[in-house]
Amino acid sequence: MKILVIGSGGREHALAWKLKGDSRRPEIFCAPGNAGTATVGTNLPLQSDDLPGLLAWAKQHKPDLTVVGPEAPLCAGITDLFQAAGLRVFGPCQAGARLEGSKQFSKEVMAAAGVPTARAATFTDVASAKAYLRKEGAPIVVKADGLAAGKGVTVAMTLAEAEAAVDEALVTRAFGDAGNTVLIEEFLDGEEASILALLDGEHVVLLASSQDHKRVGDGDTGPNTGGMGAYSPAPVVTADLLPFIREEVFGRMLRELRRRGITYQGLLYAGLMLTKAGPKVLEFNCRFGDPETQAVLARWDGDMVPALEACIDGNLGESLVRWRPEPSVCIVVAAGGYPGSYRKGDVITGLAAANAVPGATVFHAGTTQKEGAVVTAGGRVLGVTALGADLGTAIRRAYEATGQIHFAGMQFRKDIAWRALQREKK
Ligand code: AMP
Ligand code: GLY
């Protein structure tokens, strides 16, 4: 069996690693991959947004399964393109991927489906957007409609911040066309959690819950990032919430999409705010989360290929997904300066020692091989992930492994999973 994984981040290394362990012993190809995926399979010199190049490779080499990591190729229609060529792809069609590609579309589907979410209004014109802001008052949230590489959301605590965010999108056009429309959204208060679910067009299977750490600094301070760490499960997602999330969030979305002629097959990620009034959706992503995937897949028990194939074939069932009881923790090690500008090309040492820590696996994100060494090649460099008998052990192991690693300017948060620990202490 041949599997093609598209993408180059920590999520893709985790996917490639997990797929490689399947009992069918597949041969793994990654496009373009990183120094970590190179230890699992073969990296291809093809970028994840090079749809014609990827299709040409796939037509020639006929992978039995292609797993798409990032949102950009999904929103560009890679699934439709591959399917038209008779190839099997895990990832939603272009129309389904719009749930991530357009926040306005996502809101519209949620509203029609009756999915709980923040109240929102959309604007293309500065004066009406600001009039609405003044009417609503702060705190309030301003979002660029389109894909903005995680930078399109401003949680404004003051009216001035909110107005500046509107100007950034509609006047200075910091997000290009992705900011042609802005959503202005009610501020929701609560604790966040990520729920990833597999969908086959008809059935929903929730994966283990997780929580991301979006701010760069300890105690959730500083600018937003792609994610500085994650852990699974997220104890804030109590068992009694799961049927509600399955039915009222994913089930409703699936049916509303189907009513619109869209069969959603793939992974759907719901970013939830757990408010006093119950879970509400902050966003949908059409793909696995990063770094949530590193934490979640570390706990996946048994083969993953059959579950991904069942999404394509429309025969997904709960029995295809099992979890190890041990919690997992993923510490993202980033380059100095991230999420601002950072250096590339620094030599990374200690990877073998880190991988030798019991329960630990180092997933690569922004790394590449150069003259026999592994060097940094991105903002988020590694996702050091560990399982433990309990949360405290998982955290200790993940930090012990992180302590083995060195590169110039490396930074990481020291408090990953603090909310779960605090909850345990209570
Ligand atoms: P999004 O990309 O829509 O998930 O937004 C990024 C981050 O902004 C989320 O993870 C939340 O921390 C925050 N956020 C988004 N929408 C809201 C909201 N309505 N209320 C409070 N915080 C929000
Ligand atoms: N960790 C957040 C995301 O993948 O969008």
Coordinates of C-alpha atoms and ligand atoms in Angstrom, one line a residue:
M1 CA 0.0 0.0 0.0
K2 CA 1.2 3.5 -0.9
I3 CA 0.1 6.6 1.0
L4 CA 0.8 10.2 0.0
V5 CA 0.7 12.8 2.8
I6 CA 0.5 16.4 1.6
G7 CA 2.1 19.1 3.8
S8 CA 5.2 19.8 5.8
G9 CA 4.3 20.6 9.4
G10 CA 4.2 18.8 12.7
R11 CA 0.7 17.6 11.8
E12 CA 1.9 15.9 8.7
H13 CA 4.8 14.2 10.5
A14 CA 2.4 12.9 13.1
L15 CA 0.0 11.7 10.3
A16 CA 2.9 10.1 8.4
W17 CA 4.2 8.4 11.6
K18 CA 0.8 7.1 12.5
L19 CA 0.0 5.8 9.0
K20 CA 3.4 4.2 8.8
G21 CA 2.6 2.1 11.8
D22 CA -0.5 0.6 10.2
S23 CA -0.7 -3.2 10.1
R24 CA -0.6 -3.0 6.2
R25 CA 2.9 -1.5 6.5
P26 CA 2.3 1.2 3.9
E27 CA 5.0 3.0 2.0
I28 CA 4.8 6.7 2.9
F29 CA 5.5 9.6 0.6
C30 CA 5.4 13.2 1.8
A31 CA 5.0 16.4 -0.3
P32 CA 7.1 18.2 0.6
G33 CA 7.5 16.9 4.1
N34 CA 10.3 17.8 6.5
A35 CA 13.4 16.2 8.1
G36 CA 11.0 14.2 10.4
T37 CA 8.9 12.8 7.6
A38 CA 12.1 11.8 5.8
T39 CA 12.7 9.2 8.6
V40 CA 9.2 7.7 8.0
G41 CA 9.1 7.7 4.2
T42 CA 10.2 9.5 1.0
N43 CA 10.0 13.3 0.7
L44 CA 8.9 14.6 -2.7
P45 CA 10.1 18.0 -4.0
L46 CA 6.5 19.2 -4.5
Q47 CA 4.9 22.0 -2.6
S48 CA 1.5 21.4 -1.0
D49 CA -0.1 24.1 -3.2
D50 CA 1.3 22.7 -6.4
L51 CA -1.9 21.0 -7.5
P52 CA -0.8 20.2 -11.0
G53 CA 2.5 18.8 -9.8
L54 CA 0.9 16.7 -7.1
L55 CA -1.7 15.3 -9.6
A56 CA 0.9 14.4 -12.1
W57 CA 2.9 12.6 -9.4
A58 CA -0.2 10.8 -8.2
K59 CA -1.3 9.7 -11.7
Q60 CA 2.1 8.2 -12.3
H61 CA 2.7 6.6 -8.9
K62 CA -1.0 5.7 -8.0
P63 CA -1.1 6.0 -4.2
D64 CA -3.8 3.9 -2.7
L65 CA -4.6 6.8 -0.4
T66 CA -3.8 10.5 -0.2
V67 CA -4.1 12.4 3.1
V68 CA -4.2 16.2 2.8
G69 CA -2.8 18.1 5.8
P70 CA -3.2 21.9 5.2
E71 CA -6.3 23.9 4.3
A72 CA -5.0 25.7 1.2
P73 CA -4.9 22.7 -1.2
L74 CA -8.4 21.6 0.2
C75 CA -9.8 25.0 -0.4
A76 CA -8.2 25.0 -3.9
G77 CA -10.1 21.8 -4.7
I78 CA -7.4 19.1 -4.5
T79 CA -9.9 16.5 -3.5
D80 CA -12.2 17.1 -6.5
L81 CA -9.1 17.1 -8.8
F82 CA -7.8 13.8 -7.5
Q83 CA -11.2 12.1 -7.4
A84 CA -11.8 13.1 -11.0
A85 CA -8.6 11.2 -11.8
G86 CA -9.9 8.1 -9.9
L87 CA -7.6 8.6 -6.9
R88 CA -8.7 8.1 -3.3
V89 CA -8.3 11.2 -1.1
F90 CA -8.9 11.8 2.6
G91 CA -10.1 15.4 2.9
P92 CA -13.3 17.3 2.0
C93 CA -14.3 18.5 -1.4
Q94 CA -13.8 22.2 -2.3
A95 CA -17.4 23.0 -1.5
G96 CA -17.0 21.5 2.0
A97 CA -13.6 23.1 2.6
R98 CA -15.4 26.5 2.3
L99 CA -16.4 26.0 5.9
E100 CA -12.8 27.1 6.7
G101 CA -12.2 29.2 3.5
S102 CA -15.0 31.6 4.2
K103 CA -16.1 32.5 7.8
Q104 CA -19.1 34.1 6.3
F105 CA -20.2 30.9 4.6
S106 CA -19.4 29.0 7.7
K107 CA -21.7 31.3 9.8
E108 CA -24.4 31.1 7.2
V109 CA -24.4 27.2 7.3
M110 CA -24.3 27.3 11.1
A111 CA -27.3 29.6 11.2
A112 CA -29.3 27.5 8.8
A113 CA -28.4 24.4 10.7
G114 CA -29.2 25.8 14.1
V115 CA -25.6 25.2 15.4
P116 CA -24.8 27.3 18.5
T117 CA -22.3 30.0 17.7
A118 CA -21.6 33.7 18.4
R119 CA -24.0 36.2 16.9
A120 CA -22.3 37.9 14.0
A121 CA -22.9 40.4 11.2
T122 CA -20.8 40.8 8.0
F123 CA -19.6 44.0 6.4
T124 CA -17.7 45.1 3.2
D125 CA -18.0 48.8 4.0
V126 CA -16.0 50.6 6.7
A127 CA -18.6 53.1 7.8
S128 CA -21.3 50.5 8.4
A129 CA -18.8 48.2 10.1
K130 CA -17.8 51.0 12.5
A131 CA -21.4 52.1 13.1
Y132 CA -22.2 48.5 14.1
L133 CA -19.1 48.4 16.4
R134 CA -20.3 51.5 18.2
K135 CA -23.8 50.1 18.6
E136 CA -22.5 46.8 20.0
G137 CA -19.6 48.1 22.1
A138 CA -16.5 46.2 23.3
P139 CA -15.4 43.5 24.0
I140 CA -16.1 42.4 20.5
V141 CA -14.4 40.2 17.8
V142 CA -13.4 41.2 14.3
K143 CA -12.6 38.5 11.7
A144 CA -11.4 38.6 8.2
D145 CA -13.7 36.4 6.1
G146 CA -11.0 34.4 4.1
L147 CA -7.9 32.4 4.8
A148 CA -5.4 34.7 6.6
A149 CA -2.9 32.2 7.9
G150 CA -4.3 32.4 11.4
K151 CA -3.8 36.2 11.6
G152 CA -7.3 37.4 10.6
V153 CA -9.0 37.4 14.1
T154 CA -8.8 40.3 16.6
V155 CA -10.4 39.8 20.0
A156 CA -10.8 43.5 20.8
M157 CA -11.2 44.5 24.4
T158 CA -11.8 48.2 23.4
L159 CA -13.7 49.9 20.6
A160 CA -10.4 51.5 19.4
E161 CA -8.8 48.0 18.9
A162 CA -11.9 46.8 17.0
E163 CA -12.0 49.9 14.7
A164 CA -8.3 49.4 14.0
A165 CA -9.0 45.8 13.1
V166 CA -11.7 46.9 10.7
D167 CA -9.3 49.4 9.1
E168 CA -6.6 46.7 8.8
A169 CA -8.9 44.4 6.8
L170 CA -10.9 46.9 4.8
V171 CA -8.6 50.0 4.4
T172 CA -5.0 48.9 4.6
R173 CA -6.0 45.5 3.3
A174 CA -3.5 43.6 5.4
F175 CA -5.1 40.3 4.4
G176 CA -5.6 41.1 0.7
D177 CA -8.8 39.7 -0.8
A178 CA -9.2 37.5 2.3
G179 CA -10.2 40.7 4.1
N180 CA -12.7 42.0 1.6
T181 CA -15.5 41.1 4.0
V182 CA -15.2 41.2 7.8
L183 CA -17.4 39.5 10.4
I184 CA -18.1 41.3 13.6
E185 CA -18.9 38.8 16.3
E186 CA -20.2 38.7 19.8
F187 CA -17.4 38.1 22.3
L188 CA -17.8 34.7 24.0
D189 CA -16.4 34.0 27.4
G190 CA -15.3 30.6 28.6
E191 CA -12.6 27.9 28.1
E192 CA -11.7 26.7 24.6
A193 CA -11.4 23.2 23.3
S194 CA -10.8 21.5 20.0
I195 CA -13.0 18.7 18.8
L196 CA -11.8 16.9 15.7
A197 CA -14.4 14.6 14.0
L198 CA -14.3 12.1 11.2
L199 CA -17.3 12.5 8.8
D200 CA -18.2 10.2 5.9
G201 CA -21.0 12.3 4.6
E202 CA -23.5 10.6 6.8
H203 CA -21.9 9.5 10.1
V204 CA -19.9 11.4 12.7
V205 CA -17.2 9.9 14.9
L206 CA -15.6 12.3 17.4
L207 CA -11.8 11.9 18.0
A208 CA -10.4 12.4 21.5
S209 CA -10.8 16.0 22.7
S210 CA -7.8 18.3 22.9
Q211 CA -6.8 21.8 23.8
D212 CA -4.4 24.1 22.0
H213 CA -2.3 27.1 23.4
K214 CA -2.6 29.9 20.9
R215 CA -0.6 32.6 22.6
V216 CA 3.1 32.7 22.4
G217 CA 3.8 33.3 26.1
D218 CA 3.2 31.5 29.4
G219 CA -0.1 32.2 31.1
D220 CA -1.6 32.8 27.6
T221 CA 0.0 36.1 27.1
G222 CA 1.5 37.8 24.0
P223 CA 0.6 37.5 20.4
N224 CA -1.4 34.7 18.8
T225 CA 0.5 31.9 17.1
G226 CA -0.4 28.8 15.1
G227 CA -0.3 26.9 18.4
M228 CA 2.4 26.5 21.0
G229 CA 1.4 23.2 22.5
A230 CA -1.6 20.9 23.0
Y231 CA -2.8 18.1 25.2
S232 CA -5.4 15.4 25.0
P233 CA -7.9 14.7 26.5
A234 CA -9.1 18.2 27.5
P235 CA -10.9 17.5 30.8
V236 CA -13.0 20.6 30.3
V237 CA -14.9 18.6 27.7
T238 CA -16.7 16.3 30.1
A239 CA -18.4 13.1 28.9
D240 CA -21.9 14.6 29.3
L241 CA -21.0 17.2 26.6
L242 CA -20.1 14.7 23.9
P243 CA -23.6 13.7 22.7
F244 CA -24.5 17.4 22.4
I245 CA -21.3 18.1 20.4
R246 CA -21.8 15.1 18.2
E247 CA -25.5 15.9 17.4
E248 CA -26.0 19.6 17.8
V249 CA -22.7 20.6 16.2
F250 CA -21.4 18.0 13.8
G251 CA -24.7 16.2 13.0
R252 CA -26.5 19.4 12.3
M253 CA -23.7 20.7 10.0
L254 CA -23.5 17.4 8.1
R255 CA -27.3 17.5 7.4
E256 CA -27.4 21.1 6.4
L257 CA -24.4 20.6 4.1
R258 CA -26.2 17.6 2.5
R259 CA -29.3 19.7 2.0
R260 CA -27.1 22.0 0.0
G261 CA -25.8 19.1 -2.1
I262 CA -22.4 19.0 -0.3
T263 CA -21.2 15.6 1.0
Y264 CA -18.6 16.3 3.6
Q265 CA -16.1 13.4 3.8
G266 CA -13.0 14.0 5.8
L267 CA -12.0 15.7 9.0
L268 CA -14.0 18.5 10.4
Y269 CA -12.4 20.5 13.3
A270 CA -14.6 22.5 15.6
G271 CA -13.0 25.2 17.7
L272 CA -15.4 25.4 20.6
M273 CA -15.9 27.9 23.4
L274 CA -17.4 26.2 26.4
T275 CA -19.6 29.0 27.7
K276 CA -21.9 29.0 30.7
A277 CA -24.8 28.5 28.2
G278 CA -23.1 25.4 26.7
P279 CA -20.6 24.8 23.8
K280 CA -20.6 27.3 21.0
V281 CA -18.6 27.1 17.8
L282 CA -15.8 29.7 17.3
E283 CA -14.6 28.3 14.0
F284 CA -14.6 25.3 11.7
N285 CA -11.5 24.0 10.0
C286 CA -11.6 21.5 7.2
R287 CA -8.5 19.6 8.3
F288 CA -6.6 18.2 11.3
G289 CA -5.4 20.8 13.8
D290 CA -1.8 21.6 14.4
P291 CA -0.5 20.9 17.1
E292 CA -3.7 19.1 18.3
T293 CA -3.1 16.2 15.9
Q294 CA 0.3 15.5 17.5
A295 CA -1.3 15.1 20.9
V296 CA -4.4 13.2 19.6
L297 CA -2.7 10.7 17.3
A298 CA -0.2 9.8 20.0
R299 CA -3.3 8.4 21.8
W300 CA -4.9 6.7 18.8
D301 CA -4.9 2.9 19.5
G302 CA -4.5 0.6 16.5
D303 CA -4.8 1.3 12.8
M304 CA -5.9 4.7 11.4
V305 CA -6.0 3.7 7.7
P306 CA -9.3 1.8 8.0
A307 CA -11.0 4.8 9.6
L308 CA -9.8 7.2 6.9
E309 CA -10.8 4.8 4.2
A310 CA -14.3 4.4 5.8
C311 CA -14.7 8.2 5.4
I312 CA -14.1 7.9 1.7
D313 CA -16.4 4.8 1.4
G314 CA -19.2 6.1 3.5
N315 CA -19.1 3.3 6.1
L316 CA -17.6 5.0 9.1
G317 CA -18.4 3.5 12.5
E318 CA -17.4 4.0 16.1
S319 CA -15.6 0.7 16.2
L320 CA -12.9 2.0 13.9
V321 CA -11.6 4.4 16.5
R322 CA -10.1 3.5 19.9
W323 CA -8.0 5.5 22.3
R324 CA -5.3 4.7 24.7
P325 CA -6.3 5.9 28.2
E326 CA -3.0 7.7 28.8
P327 CA -3.0 11.5 28.4
S328 CA -0.6 13.1 26.0
V329 CA 1.1 16.4 25.9
C330 CA 2.8 18.2 22.9
I331 CA 5.3 21.0 23.5
V332 CA 6.0 23.2 20.5
V333 CA 9.6 24.3 20.3
A334 CA 9.7 27.4 18.1
A335 CA 12.4 29.6 16.6
G336 CA 13.3 32.8 18.5
G337 CA 11.2 35.7 17.4
Y338 CA 8.2 33.5 16.3
P339 CA 5.4 34.5 15.5
G340 CA 7.3 37.6 14.3
S341 CA 10.4 37.2 12.1
Y342 CA 12.8 34.5 12.9
R343 CA 16.1 32.9 11.7
K344 CA 16.3 29.7 9.7
G345 CA 19.2 27.3 9.3
D346 CA 20.2 26.7 12.9
V347 CA 21.5 23.2 13.7
I348 CA 19.3 21.2 16.0
T349 CA 20.9 18.7 18.4
G350 CA 19.6 16.2 21.0
L351 CA 16.8 14.7 18.8
A352 CA 17.9 11.1 19.5
A353 CA 18.1 11.7 23.3
A354 CA 14.7 13.3 23.3
N355 CA 13.1 10.4 21.4
A356 CA 14.8 8.0 23.9
V357 CA 12.8 9.5 26.8
P358 CA 10.1 6.9 27.7
G359 CA 6.8 7.7 26.1
A360 CA 8.2 10.6 24.0
T361 CA 8.1 11.2 20.2
V362 CA 9.6 14.2 18.6
F363 CA 7.5 15.4 15.7
H364 CA 9.2 17.7 13.3
A365 CA 7.5 20.8 11.9
G366 CA 9.9 23.5 10.5
T367 CA 13.0 21.4 9.9
T368 CA 15.1 20.3 7.0
Q369 CA 18.3 18.3 6.4
K370 CA 21.4 20.2 5.4
E371 CA 24.9 18.7 5.1
G372 CA 24.0 15.7 7.3
A373 CA 22.5 17.8 10.1
V374 CA 18.9 18.7 10.9
V375 CA 18.4 22.5 10.8
T376 CA 15.5 24.8 11.5
A377 CA 13.4 25.9 8.6
G378 CA 10.3 27.4 10.1
G379 CA 8.7 29.3 13.0
R380 CA 7.3 26.2 14.7
V381 CA 10.3 23.8 14.6
L382 CA 9.3 20.7 16.7
G383 CA 6.4 19.2 18.6
V384 CA 7.8 17.2 21.4
T385 CA 5.0 14.8 22.4
A386 CA 4.8 12.4 25.3
L387 CA 2.3 10.0 26.8
G388 CA 2.2 9.2 30.5
A389 CA 0.2 7.2 32.9
D390 CA -1.3 10.4 34.2
L391 CA -1.2 14.0 33.0
G392 CA 1.6 15.0 35.4
T393 CA 3.8 12.2 34.0
A394 CA 3.0 13.1 30.4
I395 CA 4.0 16.7 31.1
R396 CA 7.2 15.7 32.9
R397 CA 8.2 13.4 30.1
A398 CA 7.5 16.0 27.4
Y399 CA 9.6 18.6 29.2
E400 CA 12.4 16.1 29.9
A401 CA 12.5 15.3 26.2
T402 CA 12.4 19.0 25.3
G403 CA 15.3 19.6 27.7
Q404 CA 17.5 17.3 25.5
I405 CA 17.0 19.5 22.5
H406 CA 19.0 22.5 21.6
F407 CA 19.2 25.1 18.8
A408 CA 20.1 28.8 18.9
G409 CA 17.3 31.0 20.0
M410 CA 14.8 28.1 20.7
Q411 CA 11.7 29.1 22.8
F412 CA 8.9 27.0 24.2
R413 CA 6.1 27.6 26.7
K414 CA 6.7 26.1 30.2
D415 CA 3.1 25.8 31.1
I416 CA 1.5 23.5 28.5
A417 CA -1.6 21.8 29.9
W418 CA -1.8 24.2 32.9
R419 CA -5.6 24.4 32.7
A420 CA -6.0 20.6 32.9
L421 CA -3.5 20.5 35.8
Q422 CA -5.4 23.2 37.7
R423 CA -8.7 21.3 37.1
E424 CA -7.1 18.1 38.5
K425 CA -5.9 20.0 41.6
K426 CA -9.5 21.2 42.2
Ligands
AMP1 P1 -10.8 31.6 15.1 O1 -9.7 31.6 14.1 O2 -12.1 32.0 14.6 O3 -10.8 30.3 15.9 O4 -10.3 32.6 16.2 C1 -9.0 32.6 16.8 C2 -9.1 32.7 18.2 O5 -9.8 33.9 18.6 C3 -9.9 31.6 18.9 O6 -9.2 30.5 19.2 C4 -10.4 32.3 20.2 O7 -9.3 32.3 21.1 C5 -10.6 33.8 19.7 N1 -12.0 34.0 19.3 C6 -12.6 33.8 18.1 N2 -13.9 34.1 18.1 C7 -14.1 34.5 19.4 C8 -15.3 35.0 20.0 N3 -16.5 35.1 19.4 N4 -15.2 35.3 21.4 C9 -14.1 35.2 22.0 N5 -12.9 34.8 21.5 C10 -12.9 34.4 20.2
GLY2 N1 -4.2 24.7 16.3 C1 -5.2 25.4 15.6 C2 -5.4 25.0 14.2 O1 -4.9 24.0 13.7 O2 -6.0 25.8 13.5

